[in-house]
CSV table of N, CA and C and ligand atoms in Angstrom, one decimal:
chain,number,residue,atom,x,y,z
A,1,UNK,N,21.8,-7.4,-13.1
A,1,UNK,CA,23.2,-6.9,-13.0
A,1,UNK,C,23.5,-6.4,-11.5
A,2,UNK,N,24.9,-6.5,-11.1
A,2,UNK,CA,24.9,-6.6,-9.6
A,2,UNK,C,25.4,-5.2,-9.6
A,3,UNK,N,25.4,-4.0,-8.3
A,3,UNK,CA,25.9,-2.8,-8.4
A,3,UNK,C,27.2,-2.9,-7.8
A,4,UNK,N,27.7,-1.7,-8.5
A,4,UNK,CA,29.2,-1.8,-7.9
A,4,UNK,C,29.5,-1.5,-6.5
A,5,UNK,N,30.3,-1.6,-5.3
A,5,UNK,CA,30.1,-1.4,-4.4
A,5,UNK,C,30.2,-0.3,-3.7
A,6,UNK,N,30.3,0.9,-5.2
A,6,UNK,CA,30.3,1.9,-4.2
A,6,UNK,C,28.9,3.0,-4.4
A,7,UNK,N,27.8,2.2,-5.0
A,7,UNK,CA,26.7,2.6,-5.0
A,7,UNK,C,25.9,1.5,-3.5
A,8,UNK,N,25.5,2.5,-2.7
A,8,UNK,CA,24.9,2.0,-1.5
A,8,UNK,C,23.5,1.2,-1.8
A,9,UNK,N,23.5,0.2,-1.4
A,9,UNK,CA,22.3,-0.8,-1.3
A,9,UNK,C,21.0,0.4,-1.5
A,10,UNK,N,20.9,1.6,-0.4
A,10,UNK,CA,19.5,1.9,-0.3
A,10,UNK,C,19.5,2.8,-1.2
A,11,UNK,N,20.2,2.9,-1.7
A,11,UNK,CA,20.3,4.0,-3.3
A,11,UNK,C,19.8,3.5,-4.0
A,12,UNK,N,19.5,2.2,-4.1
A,12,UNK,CA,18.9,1.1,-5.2
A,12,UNK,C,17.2,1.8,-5.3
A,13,UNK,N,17.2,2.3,-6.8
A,13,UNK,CA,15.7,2.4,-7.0
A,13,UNK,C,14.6,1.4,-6.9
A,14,UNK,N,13.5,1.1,-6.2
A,14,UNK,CA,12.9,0.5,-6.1
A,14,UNK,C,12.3,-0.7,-7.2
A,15,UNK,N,12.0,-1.6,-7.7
A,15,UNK,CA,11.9,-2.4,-8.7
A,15,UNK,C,10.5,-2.7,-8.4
A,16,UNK,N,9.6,-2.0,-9.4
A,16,UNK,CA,8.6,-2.2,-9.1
A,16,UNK,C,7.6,-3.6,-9.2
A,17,UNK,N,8.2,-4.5,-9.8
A,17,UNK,CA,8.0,-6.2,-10.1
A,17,UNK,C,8.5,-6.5,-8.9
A,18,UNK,N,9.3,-6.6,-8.4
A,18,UNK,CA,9.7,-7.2,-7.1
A,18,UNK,C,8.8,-6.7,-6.0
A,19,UNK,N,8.3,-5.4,-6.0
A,19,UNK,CA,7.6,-4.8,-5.1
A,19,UNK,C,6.0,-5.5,-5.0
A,20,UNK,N,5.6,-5.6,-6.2
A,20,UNK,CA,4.8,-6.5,-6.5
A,20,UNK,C,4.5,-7.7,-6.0
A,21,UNK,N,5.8,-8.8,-6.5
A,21,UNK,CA,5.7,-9.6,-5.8
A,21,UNK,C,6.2,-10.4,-4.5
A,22,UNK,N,6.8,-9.3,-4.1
A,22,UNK,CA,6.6,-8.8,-2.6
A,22,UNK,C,5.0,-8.6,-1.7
A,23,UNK,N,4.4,-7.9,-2.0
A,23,UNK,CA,3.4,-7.7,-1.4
A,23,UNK,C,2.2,-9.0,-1.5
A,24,UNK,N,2.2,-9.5,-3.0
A,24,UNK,CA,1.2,-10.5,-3.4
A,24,UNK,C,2.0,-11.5,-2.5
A,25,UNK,N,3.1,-11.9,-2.1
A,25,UNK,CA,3.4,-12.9,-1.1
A,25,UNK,C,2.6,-12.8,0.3
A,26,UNK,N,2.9,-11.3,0.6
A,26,UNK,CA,2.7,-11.2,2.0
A,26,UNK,C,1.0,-11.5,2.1
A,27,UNK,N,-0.3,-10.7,1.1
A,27,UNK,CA,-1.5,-11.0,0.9
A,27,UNK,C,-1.8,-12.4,1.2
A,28,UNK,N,-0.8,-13.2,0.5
A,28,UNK,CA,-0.9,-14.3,0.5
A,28,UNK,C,-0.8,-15.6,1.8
A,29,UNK,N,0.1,-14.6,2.7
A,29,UNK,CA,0.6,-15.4,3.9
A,29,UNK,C,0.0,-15.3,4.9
A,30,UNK,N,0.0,-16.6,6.0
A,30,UNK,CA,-0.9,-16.7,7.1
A,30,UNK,C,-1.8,-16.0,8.1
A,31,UNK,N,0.1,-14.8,8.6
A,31,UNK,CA,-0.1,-14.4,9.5
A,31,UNK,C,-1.2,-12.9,8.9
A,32,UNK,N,-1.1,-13.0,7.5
A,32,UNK,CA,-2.6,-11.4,6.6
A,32,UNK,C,-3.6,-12.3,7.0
A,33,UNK,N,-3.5,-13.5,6.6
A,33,UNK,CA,-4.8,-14.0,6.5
A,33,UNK,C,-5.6,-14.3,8.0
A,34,UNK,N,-4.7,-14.4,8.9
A,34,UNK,CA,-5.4,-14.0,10.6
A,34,UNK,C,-5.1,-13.0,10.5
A,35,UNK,N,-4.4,-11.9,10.4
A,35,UNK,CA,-5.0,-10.8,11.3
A,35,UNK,C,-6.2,-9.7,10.4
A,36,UNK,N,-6.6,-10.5,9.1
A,36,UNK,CA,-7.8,-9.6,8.2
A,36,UNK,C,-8.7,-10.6,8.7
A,37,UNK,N,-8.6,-11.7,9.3
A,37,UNK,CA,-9.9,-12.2,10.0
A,37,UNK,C,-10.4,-11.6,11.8
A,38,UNK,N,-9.2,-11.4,11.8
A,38,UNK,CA,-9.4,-11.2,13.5
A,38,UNK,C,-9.7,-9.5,13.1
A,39,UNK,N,-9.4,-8.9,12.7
A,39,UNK,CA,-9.9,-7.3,12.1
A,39,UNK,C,-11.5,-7.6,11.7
A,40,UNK,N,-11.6,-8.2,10.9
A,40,UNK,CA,-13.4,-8.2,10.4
A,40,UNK,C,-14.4,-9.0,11.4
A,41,UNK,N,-13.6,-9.9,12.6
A,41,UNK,CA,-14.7,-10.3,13.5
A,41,UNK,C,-14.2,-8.8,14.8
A,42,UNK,N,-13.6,-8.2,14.8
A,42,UNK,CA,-13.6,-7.2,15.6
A,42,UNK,C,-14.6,-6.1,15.2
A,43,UNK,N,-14.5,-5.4,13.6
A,43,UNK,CA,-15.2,-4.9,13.3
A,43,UNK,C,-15.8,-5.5,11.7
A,44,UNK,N,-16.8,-5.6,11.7
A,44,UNK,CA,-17.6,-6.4,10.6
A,44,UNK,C,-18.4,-5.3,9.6
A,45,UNK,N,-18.3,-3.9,10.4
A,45,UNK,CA,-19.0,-3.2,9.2
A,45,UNK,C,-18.2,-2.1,8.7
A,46,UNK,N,-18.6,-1.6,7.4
A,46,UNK,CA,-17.8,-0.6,6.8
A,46,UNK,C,-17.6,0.3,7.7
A,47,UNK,N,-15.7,0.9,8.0
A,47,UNK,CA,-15.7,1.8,9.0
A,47,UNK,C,-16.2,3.7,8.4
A,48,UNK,N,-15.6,3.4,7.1
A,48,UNK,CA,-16.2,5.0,6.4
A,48,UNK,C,-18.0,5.3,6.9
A,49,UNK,N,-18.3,4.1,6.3
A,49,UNK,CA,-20.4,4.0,6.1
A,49,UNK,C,-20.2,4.5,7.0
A,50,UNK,N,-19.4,3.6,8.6
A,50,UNK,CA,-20.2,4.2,9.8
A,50,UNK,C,-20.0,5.5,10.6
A,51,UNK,N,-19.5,6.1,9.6
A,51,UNK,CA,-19.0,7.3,10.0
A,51,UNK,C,-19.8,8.3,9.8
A,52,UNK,N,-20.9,7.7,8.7
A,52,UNK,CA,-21.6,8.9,8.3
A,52,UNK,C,-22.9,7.9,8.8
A,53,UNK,N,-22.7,7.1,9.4
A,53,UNK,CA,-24.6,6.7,10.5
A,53,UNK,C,-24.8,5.7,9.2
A,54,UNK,N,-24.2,5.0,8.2
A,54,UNK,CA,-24.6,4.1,7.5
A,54,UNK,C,-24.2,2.7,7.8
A,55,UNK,N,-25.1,1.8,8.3
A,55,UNK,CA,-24.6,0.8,8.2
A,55,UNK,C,-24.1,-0.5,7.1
A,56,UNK,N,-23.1,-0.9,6.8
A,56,UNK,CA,-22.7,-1.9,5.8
A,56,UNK,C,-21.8,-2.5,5.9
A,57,UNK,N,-22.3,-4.1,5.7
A,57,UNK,CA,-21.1,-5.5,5.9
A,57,UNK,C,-20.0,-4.8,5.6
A,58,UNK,N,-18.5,-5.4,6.0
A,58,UNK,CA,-17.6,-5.1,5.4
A,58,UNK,C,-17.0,-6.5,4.5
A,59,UNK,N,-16.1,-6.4,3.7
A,59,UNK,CA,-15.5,-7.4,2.7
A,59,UNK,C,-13.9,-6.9,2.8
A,60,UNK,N,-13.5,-5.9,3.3
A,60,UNK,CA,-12.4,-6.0,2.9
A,60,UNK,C,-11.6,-4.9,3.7
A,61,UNK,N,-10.3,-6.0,4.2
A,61,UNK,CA,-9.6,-4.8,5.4
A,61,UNK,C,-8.5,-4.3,4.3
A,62,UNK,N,-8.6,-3.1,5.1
A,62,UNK,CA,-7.9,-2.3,4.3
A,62,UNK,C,-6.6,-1.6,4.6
A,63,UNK,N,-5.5,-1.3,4.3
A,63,UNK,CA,-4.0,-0.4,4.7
A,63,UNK,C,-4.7,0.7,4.8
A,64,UNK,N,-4.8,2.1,5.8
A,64,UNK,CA,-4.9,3.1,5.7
A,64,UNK,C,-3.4,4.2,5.2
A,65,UNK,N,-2.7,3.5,5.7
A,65,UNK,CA,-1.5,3.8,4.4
A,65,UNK,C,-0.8,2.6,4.0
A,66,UNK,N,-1.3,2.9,2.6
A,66,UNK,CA,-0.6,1.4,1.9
A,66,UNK,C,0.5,0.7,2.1
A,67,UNK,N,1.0,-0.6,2.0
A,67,UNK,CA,1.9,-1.0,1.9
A,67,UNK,C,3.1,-0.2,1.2
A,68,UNK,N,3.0,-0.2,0.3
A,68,UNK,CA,3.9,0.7,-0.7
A,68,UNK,C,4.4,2.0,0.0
A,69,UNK,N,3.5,2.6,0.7
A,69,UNK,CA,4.2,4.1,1.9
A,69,UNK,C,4.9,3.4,3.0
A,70,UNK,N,4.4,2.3,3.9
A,70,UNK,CA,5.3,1.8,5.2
A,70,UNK,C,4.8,0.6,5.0
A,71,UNK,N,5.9,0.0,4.9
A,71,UNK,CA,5.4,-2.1,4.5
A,71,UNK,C,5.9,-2.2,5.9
A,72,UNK,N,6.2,-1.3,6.8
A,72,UNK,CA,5.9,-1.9,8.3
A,72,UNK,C,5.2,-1.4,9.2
A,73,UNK,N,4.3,-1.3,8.5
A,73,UNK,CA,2.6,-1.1,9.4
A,73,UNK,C,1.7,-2.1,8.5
A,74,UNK,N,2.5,-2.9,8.2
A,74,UNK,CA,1.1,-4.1,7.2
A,74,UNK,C,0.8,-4.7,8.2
A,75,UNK,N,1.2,-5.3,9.5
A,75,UNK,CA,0.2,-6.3,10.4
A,75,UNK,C,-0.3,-5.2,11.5
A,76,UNK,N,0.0,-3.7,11.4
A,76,UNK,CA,-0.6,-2.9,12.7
A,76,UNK,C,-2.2,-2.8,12.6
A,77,UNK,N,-3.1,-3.2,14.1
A,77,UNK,CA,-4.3,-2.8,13.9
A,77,UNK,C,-4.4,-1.6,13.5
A,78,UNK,N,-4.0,-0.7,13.9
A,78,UNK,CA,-4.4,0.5,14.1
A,78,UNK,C,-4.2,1.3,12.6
A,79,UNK,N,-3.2,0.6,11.7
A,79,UNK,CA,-3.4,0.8,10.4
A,79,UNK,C,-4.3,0.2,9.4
A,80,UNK,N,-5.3,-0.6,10.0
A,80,UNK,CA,-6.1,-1.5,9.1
A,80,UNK,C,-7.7,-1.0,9.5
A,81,UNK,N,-8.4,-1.2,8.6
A,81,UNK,CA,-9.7,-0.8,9.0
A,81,UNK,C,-10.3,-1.3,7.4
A,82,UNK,N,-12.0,-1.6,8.5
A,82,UNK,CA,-12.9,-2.6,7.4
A,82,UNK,C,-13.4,-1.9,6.7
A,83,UNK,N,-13.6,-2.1,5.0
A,83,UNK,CA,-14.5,-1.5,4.3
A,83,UNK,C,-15.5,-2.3,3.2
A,84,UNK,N,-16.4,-1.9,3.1
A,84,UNK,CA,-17.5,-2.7,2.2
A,84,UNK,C,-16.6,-2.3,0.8
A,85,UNK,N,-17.4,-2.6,-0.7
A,85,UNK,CA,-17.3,-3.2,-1.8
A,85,UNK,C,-16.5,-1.7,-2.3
A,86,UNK,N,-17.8,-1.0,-2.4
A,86,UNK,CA,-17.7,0.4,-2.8
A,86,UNK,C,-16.8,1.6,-2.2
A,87,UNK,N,-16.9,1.2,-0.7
A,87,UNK,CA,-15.6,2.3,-0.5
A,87,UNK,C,-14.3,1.9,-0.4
A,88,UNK,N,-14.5,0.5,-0.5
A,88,UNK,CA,-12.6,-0.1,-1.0
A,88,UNK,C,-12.4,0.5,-2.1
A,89,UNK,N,-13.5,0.3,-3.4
A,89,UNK,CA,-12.9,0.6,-4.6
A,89,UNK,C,-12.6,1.7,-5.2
A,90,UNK,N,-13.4,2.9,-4.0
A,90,UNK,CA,-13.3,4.0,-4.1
A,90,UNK,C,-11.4,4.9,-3.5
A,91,UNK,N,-11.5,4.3,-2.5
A,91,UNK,CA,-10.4,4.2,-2.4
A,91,UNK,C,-8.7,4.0,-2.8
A,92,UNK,N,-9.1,2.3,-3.6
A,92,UNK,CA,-8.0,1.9,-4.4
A,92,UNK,C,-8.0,3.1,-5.6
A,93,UNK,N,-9.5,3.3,-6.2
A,93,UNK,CA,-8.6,4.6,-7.1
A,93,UNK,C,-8.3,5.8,-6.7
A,94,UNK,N,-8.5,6.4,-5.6
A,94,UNK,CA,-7.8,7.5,-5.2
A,94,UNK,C,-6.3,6.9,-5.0
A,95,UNK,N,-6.2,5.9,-4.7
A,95,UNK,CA,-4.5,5.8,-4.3
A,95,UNK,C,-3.6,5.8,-5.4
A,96,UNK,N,-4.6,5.0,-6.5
A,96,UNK,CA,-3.9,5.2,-7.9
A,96,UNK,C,-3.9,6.6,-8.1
A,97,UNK,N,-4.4,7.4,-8.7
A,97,UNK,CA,-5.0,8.7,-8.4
A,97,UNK,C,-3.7,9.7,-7.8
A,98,UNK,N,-3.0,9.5,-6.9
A,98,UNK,CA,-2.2,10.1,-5.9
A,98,UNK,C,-0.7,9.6,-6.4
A,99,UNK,N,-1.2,8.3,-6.8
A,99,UNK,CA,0.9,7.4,-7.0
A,99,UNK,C,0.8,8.5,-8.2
A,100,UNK,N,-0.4,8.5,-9.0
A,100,UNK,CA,-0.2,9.3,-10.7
A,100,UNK,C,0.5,10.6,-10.3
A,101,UNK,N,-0.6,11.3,-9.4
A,101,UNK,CA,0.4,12.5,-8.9
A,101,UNK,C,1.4,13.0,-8.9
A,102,UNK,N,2.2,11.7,-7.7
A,102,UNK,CA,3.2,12.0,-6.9
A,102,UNK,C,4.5,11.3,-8.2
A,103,UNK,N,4.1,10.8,-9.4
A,103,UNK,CA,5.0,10.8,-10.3
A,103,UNK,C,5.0,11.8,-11.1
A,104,UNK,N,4.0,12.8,-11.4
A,104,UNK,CA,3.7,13.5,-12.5
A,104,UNK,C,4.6,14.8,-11.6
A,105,UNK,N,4.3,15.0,-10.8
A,105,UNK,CA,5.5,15.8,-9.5
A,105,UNK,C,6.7,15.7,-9.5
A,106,UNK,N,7.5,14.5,-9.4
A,106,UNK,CA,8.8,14.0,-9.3
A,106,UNK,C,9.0,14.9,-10.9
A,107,UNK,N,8.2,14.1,-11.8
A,107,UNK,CA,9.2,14.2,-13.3
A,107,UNK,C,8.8,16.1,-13.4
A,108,UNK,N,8.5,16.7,-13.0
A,108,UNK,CA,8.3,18.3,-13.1
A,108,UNK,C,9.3,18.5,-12.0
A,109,UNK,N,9.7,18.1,-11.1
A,109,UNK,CA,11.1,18.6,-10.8
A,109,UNK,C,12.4,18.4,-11.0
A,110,UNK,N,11.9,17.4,-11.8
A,110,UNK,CA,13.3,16.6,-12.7
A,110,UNK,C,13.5,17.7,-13.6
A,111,UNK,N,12.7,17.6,-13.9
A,111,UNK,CA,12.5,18.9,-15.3
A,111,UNK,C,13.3,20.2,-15.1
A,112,UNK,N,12.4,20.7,-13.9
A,112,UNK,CA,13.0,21.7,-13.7
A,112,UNK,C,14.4,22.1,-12.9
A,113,UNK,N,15.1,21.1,-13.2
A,113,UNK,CA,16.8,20.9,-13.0
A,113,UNK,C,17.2,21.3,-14.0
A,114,UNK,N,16.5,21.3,-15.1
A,114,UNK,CA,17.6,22.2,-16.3
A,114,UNK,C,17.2,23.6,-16.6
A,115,UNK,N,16.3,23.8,-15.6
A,115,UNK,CA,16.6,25.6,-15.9
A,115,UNK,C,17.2,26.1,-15.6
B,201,LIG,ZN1,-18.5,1.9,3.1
């Protein structure tokens, strides 16, 4: 359904299917797929491990803030950084972890609009 024109475009709540496949496009596109190669031959080992004197391959560059917070810092070095197996996955669920939050927040001050 198209909105009427006097609801502003950026008032449009976000759609989270499109957001979706929004981003699985971009994963998908050339210019991720060089710059997560040119990221892991710059740095090759987990940057967390080496923080704590551990060393470990990395597999996987990562958003230090997600796409979903600024989808225009998805090609910035300086937002990407390597991680091995375990502290990717440690990470993906804190972010889930935090979106849970930061909904469970919104709807309590939704809420408390009718007091
Ligand atoms: Zn690690």
């Amino acid at each position: 359904m198209k909105n009427p024109w006097w609801i502003k475009r950026e008032n449009k709540p976000i759609d989270p299917f499109s957001q979706r496949a929004k981003f699985q496009q971009f994963y998908q596109s050339t210019k991720w797929q060089r710059t997560r190669l040119i990221k892991l031959l710059e740095s090759p080992l987990c940057e967390l491990c080496l923080a704590s004197g551990i060393t470990s391959p990395a597999y996987h560059v990562d958003h230090k803030v997600p796409l979903a917070e600024d989808y225009s810092k998805r090609l910035d070095f300086d937002n990407l950084q390597s991680l091995d197996h375990s502290c990717h996955s440690k990470k993906t669920k804190q972010e889930g972890h935090n979106k849970k939050m930061r909904e469970i927040e919104g709807y309590m001050s939704w809420l408390s609009d009718f007091n």
